[in-house]
Short mmCIF file of C-alpha atoms in Angstrom, two decimals:
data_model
loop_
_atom_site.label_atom_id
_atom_site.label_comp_id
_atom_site.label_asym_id
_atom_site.label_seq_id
_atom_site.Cartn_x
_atom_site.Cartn_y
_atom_site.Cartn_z
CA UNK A 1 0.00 0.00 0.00
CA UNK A 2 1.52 2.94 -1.17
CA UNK A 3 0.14 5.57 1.64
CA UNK A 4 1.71 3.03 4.69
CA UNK A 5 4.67 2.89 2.93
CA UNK A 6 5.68 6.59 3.78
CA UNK A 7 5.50 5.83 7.20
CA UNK A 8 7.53 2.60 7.18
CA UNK A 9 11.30 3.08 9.18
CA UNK A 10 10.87 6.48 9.66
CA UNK A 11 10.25 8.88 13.05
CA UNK A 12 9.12 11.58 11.37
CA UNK A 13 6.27 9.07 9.66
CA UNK A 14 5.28 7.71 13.12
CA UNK A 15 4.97 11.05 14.85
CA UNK A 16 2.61 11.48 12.27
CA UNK A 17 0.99 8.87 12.32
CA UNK A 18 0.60 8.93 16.05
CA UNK A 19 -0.82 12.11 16.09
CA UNK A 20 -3.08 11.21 13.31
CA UNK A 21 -4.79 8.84 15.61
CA UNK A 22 -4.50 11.10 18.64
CA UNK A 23 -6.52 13.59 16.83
CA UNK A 24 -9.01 10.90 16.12
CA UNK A 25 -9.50 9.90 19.58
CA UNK A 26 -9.50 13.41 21.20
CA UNK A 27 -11.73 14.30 18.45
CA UNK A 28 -14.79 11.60 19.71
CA UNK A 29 -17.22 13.80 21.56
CA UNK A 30 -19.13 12.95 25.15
CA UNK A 31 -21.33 10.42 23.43
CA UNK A 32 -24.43 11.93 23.03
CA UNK A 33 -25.92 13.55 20.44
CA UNK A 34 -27.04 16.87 21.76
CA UNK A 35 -25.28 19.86 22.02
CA UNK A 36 -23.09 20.25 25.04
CA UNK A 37 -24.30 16.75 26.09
CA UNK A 38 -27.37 17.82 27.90
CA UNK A 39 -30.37 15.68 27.99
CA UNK A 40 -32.85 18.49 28.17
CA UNK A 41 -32.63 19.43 24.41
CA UNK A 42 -33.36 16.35 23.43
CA UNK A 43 -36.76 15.74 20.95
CA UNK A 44 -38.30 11.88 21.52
CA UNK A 45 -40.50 10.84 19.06
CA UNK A 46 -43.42 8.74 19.69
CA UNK A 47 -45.69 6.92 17.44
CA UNK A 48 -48.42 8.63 16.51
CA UNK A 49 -50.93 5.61 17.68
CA UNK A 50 -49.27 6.10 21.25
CA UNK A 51 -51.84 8.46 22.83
CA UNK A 52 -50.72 8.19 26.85
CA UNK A 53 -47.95 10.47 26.63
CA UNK A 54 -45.37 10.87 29.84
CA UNK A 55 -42.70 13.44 30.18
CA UNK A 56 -40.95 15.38 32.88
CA UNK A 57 -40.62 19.05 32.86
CA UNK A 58 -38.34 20.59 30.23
CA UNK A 59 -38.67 17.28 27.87
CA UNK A 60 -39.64 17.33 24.63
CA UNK A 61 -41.40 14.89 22.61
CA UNK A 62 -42.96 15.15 18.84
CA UNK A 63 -45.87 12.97 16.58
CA UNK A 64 -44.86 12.35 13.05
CA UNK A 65 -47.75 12.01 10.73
CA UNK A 66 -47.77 11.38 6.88
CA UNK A 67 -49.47 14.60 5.06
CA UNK A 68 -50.11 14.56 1.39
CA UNK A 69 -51.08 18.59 -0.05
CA UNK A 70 -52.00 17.53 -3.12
CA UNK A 71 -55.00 15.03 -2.39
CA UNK A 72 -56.06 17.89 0.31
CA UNK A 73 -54.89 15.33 3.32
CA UNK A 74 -53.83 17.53 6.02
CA UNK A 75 -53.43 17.36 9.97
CA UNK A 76 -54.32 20.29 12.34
CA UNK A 77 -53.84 20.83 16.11
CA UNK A 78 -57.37 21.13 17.35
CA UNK A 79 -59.08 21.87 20.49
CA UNK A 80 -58.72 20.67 23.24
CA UNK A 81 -55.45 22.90 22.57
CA UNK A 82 -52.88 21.52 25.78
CA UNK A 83 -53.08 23.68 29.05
CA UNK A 84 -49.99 25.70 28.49
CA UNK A 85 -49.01 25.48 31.85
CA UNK A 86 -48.57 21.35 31.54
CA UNK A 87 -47.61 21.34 28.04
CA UNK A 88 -47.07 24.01 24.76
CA UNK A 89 -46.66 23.40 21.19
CA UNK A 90 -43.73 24.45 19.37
CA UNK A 91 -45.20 24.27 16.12
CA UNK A 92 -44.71 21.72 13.18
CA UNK A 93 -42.57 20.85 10.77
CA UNK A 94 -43.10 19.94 7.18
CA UNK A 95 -40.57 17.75 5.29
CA UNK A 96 -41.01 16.37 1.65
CA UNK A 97 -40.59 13.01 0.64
CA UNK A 98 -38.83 14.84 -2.44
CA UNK A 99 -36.74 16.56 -0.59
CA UNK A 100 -35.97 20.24 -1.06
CA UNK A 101 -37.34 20.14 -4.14
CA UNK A 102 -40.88 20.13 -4.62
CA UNK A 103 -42.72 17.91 -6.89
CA UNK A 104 -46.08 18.07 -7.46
CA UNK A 105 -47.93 14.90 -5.64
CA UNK A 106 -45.55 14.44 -3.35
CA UNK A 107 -46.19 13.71 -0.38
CA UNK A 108 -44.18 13.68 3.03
CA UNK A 109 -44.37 14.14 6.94
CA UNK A 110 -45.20 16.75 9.26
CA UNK A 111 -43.68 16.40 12.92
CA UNK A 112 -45.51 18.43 15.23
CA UNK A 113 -43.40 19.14 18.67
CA UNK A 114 -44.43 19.79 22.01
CA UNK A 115 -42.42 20.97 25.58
CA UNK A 116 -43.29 19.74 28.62
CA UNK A 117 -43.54 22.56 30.97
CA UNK A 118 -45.11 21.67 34.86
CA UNK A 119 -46.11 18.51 36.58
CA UNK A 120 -50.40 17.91 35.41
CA UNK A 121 -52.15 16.35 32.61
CA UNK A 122 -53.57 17.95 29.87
CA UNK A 123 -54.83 17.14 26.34
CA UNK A 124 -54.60 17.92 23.02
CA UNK A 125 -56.35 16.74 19.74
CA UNK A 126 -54.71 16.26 16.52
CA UNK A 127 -57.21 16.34 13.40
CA UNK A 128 -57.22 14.13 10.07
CA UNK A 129 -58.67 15.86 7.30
CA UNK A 130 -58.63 14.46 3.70
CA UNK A 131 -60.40 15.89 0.52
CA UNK A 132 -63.67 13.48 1.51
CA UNK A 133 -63.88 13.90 5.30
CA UNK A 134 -63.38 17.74 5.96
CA UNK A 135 -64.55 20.68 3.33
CA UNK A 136 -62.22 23.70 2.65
CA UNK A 137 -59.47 22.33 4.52
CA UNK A 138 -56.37 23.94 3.39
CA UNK A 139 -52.49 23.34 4.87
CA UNK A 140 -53.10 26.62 7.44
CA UNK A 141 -55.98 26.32 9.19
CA UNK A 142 -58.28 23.62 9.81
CA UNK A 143 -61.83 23.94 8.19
CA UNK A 144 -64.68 25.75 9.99
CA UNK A 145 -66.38 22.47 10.11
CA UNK A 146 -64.97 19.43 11.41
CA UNK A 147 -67.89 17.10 10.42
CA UNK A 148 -67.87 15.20 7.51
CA UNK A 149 -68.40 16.77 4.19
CA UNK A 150 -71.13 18.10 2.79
CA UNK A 151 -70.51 16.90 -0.34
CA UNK A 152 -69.59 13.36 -1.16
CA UNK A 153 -66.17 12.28 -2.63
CA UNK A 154 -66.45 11.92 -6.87
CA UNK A 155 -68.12 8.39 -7.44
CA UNK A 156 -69.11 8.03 -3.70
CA UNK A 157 -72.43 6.39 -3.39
CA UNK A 158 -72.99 7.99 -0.03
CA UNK A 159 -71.75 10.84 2.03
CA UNK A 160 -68.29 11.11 3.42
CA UNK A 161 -66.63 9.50 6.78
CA UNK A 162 -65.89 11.98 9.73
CA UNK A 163 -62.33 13.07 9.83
CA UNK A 164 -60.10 11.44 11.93
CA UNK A 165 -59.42 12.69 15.69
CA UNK A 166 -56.92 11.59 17.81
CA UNK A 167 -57.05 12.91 21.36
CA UNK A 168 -53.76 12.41 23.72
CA UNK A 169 -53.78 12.48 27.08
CA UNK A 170 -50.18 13.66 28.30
CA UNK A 171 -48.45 13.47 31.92
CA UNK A 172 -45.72 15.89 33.10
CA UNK A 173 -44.48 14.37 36.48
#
């Protein structure tokens, strides 16, 4: 091997070499994967299904939920909103399963994220809406009525299917 063969019977090439690897070691962090190794900045993610939610103050914790714009299938934080004094939102994030770039029917995943703030229980309601279940939904806010449709789906034979609600129920101890 060409690059090992610098090295070979020479001091200079193992001083090198030695701090090569020193560098390497020295360079392996406090093994975690926050910032400054604190555990308080920290995001767990738990499955959306999972709707008895612990956490102690400070934590952090988001829902991931597939969202597709252009079949009008979005997801909405709805009340009950989370008594701010248990628990706040910290807003959602969209990301593409394009990536940056868009492309039309694309779909992808929006995380919403919440903070645990003081010891209670509170709850919060996350929405489903889809082109059939909710009318005038739109990716900002959630329709002005929650109920199914008015209007049936294209080819439905009867009217739409409520949206989806999922109602958690979260902890802070």
């Amino acid at each position: 091997m060409r690059t090992a063969s610098i090295f070979r019977g020479s001091r200079g090439g193992a001083a090198i070499a030695a701090a090569a690897l020193l560098a390497l070691a020295t360079g392996c962090g406090s093994g975690t994967d926050e910032p400054g190794g604190g555990s308080q900045s920290r995001t767990t993610s738990h499955p959306v299904k999972d709707t008895s939610i612990s956490a102690g103050p400070g934590e952090r914790f988001s829902l991931t939920v597939d969202q597709n714009a252009s079949t009008r299938e979005y997801w909405y934080l709805v009340d009950p909103q989370p008594d701010s004094s248990v628990l706040v939102s910290l807003g959602k994030e969209y990301a593409s399963d394009s990536g940056d770039t868009p492309v039309p029917g694309a779909g992808g995943r929006l995380t919403f994220t919440f903070e645990a703030k003081g010891k209670g229980t509170t709850r919060f309601t996350l929405l489903h809406c889809t082109s059939t279940t909710c009318e005038g939904n739109d990716s900002t806010l959630p329709p002005e009525t929650t109920g199914p449709s008015a209007t049936p789906a294209k080819g439905a034979a009867t009217p739409s299917q409520a949206p989806e609600r999922i109602t958690y129920t979260v902890t802070v101890s």
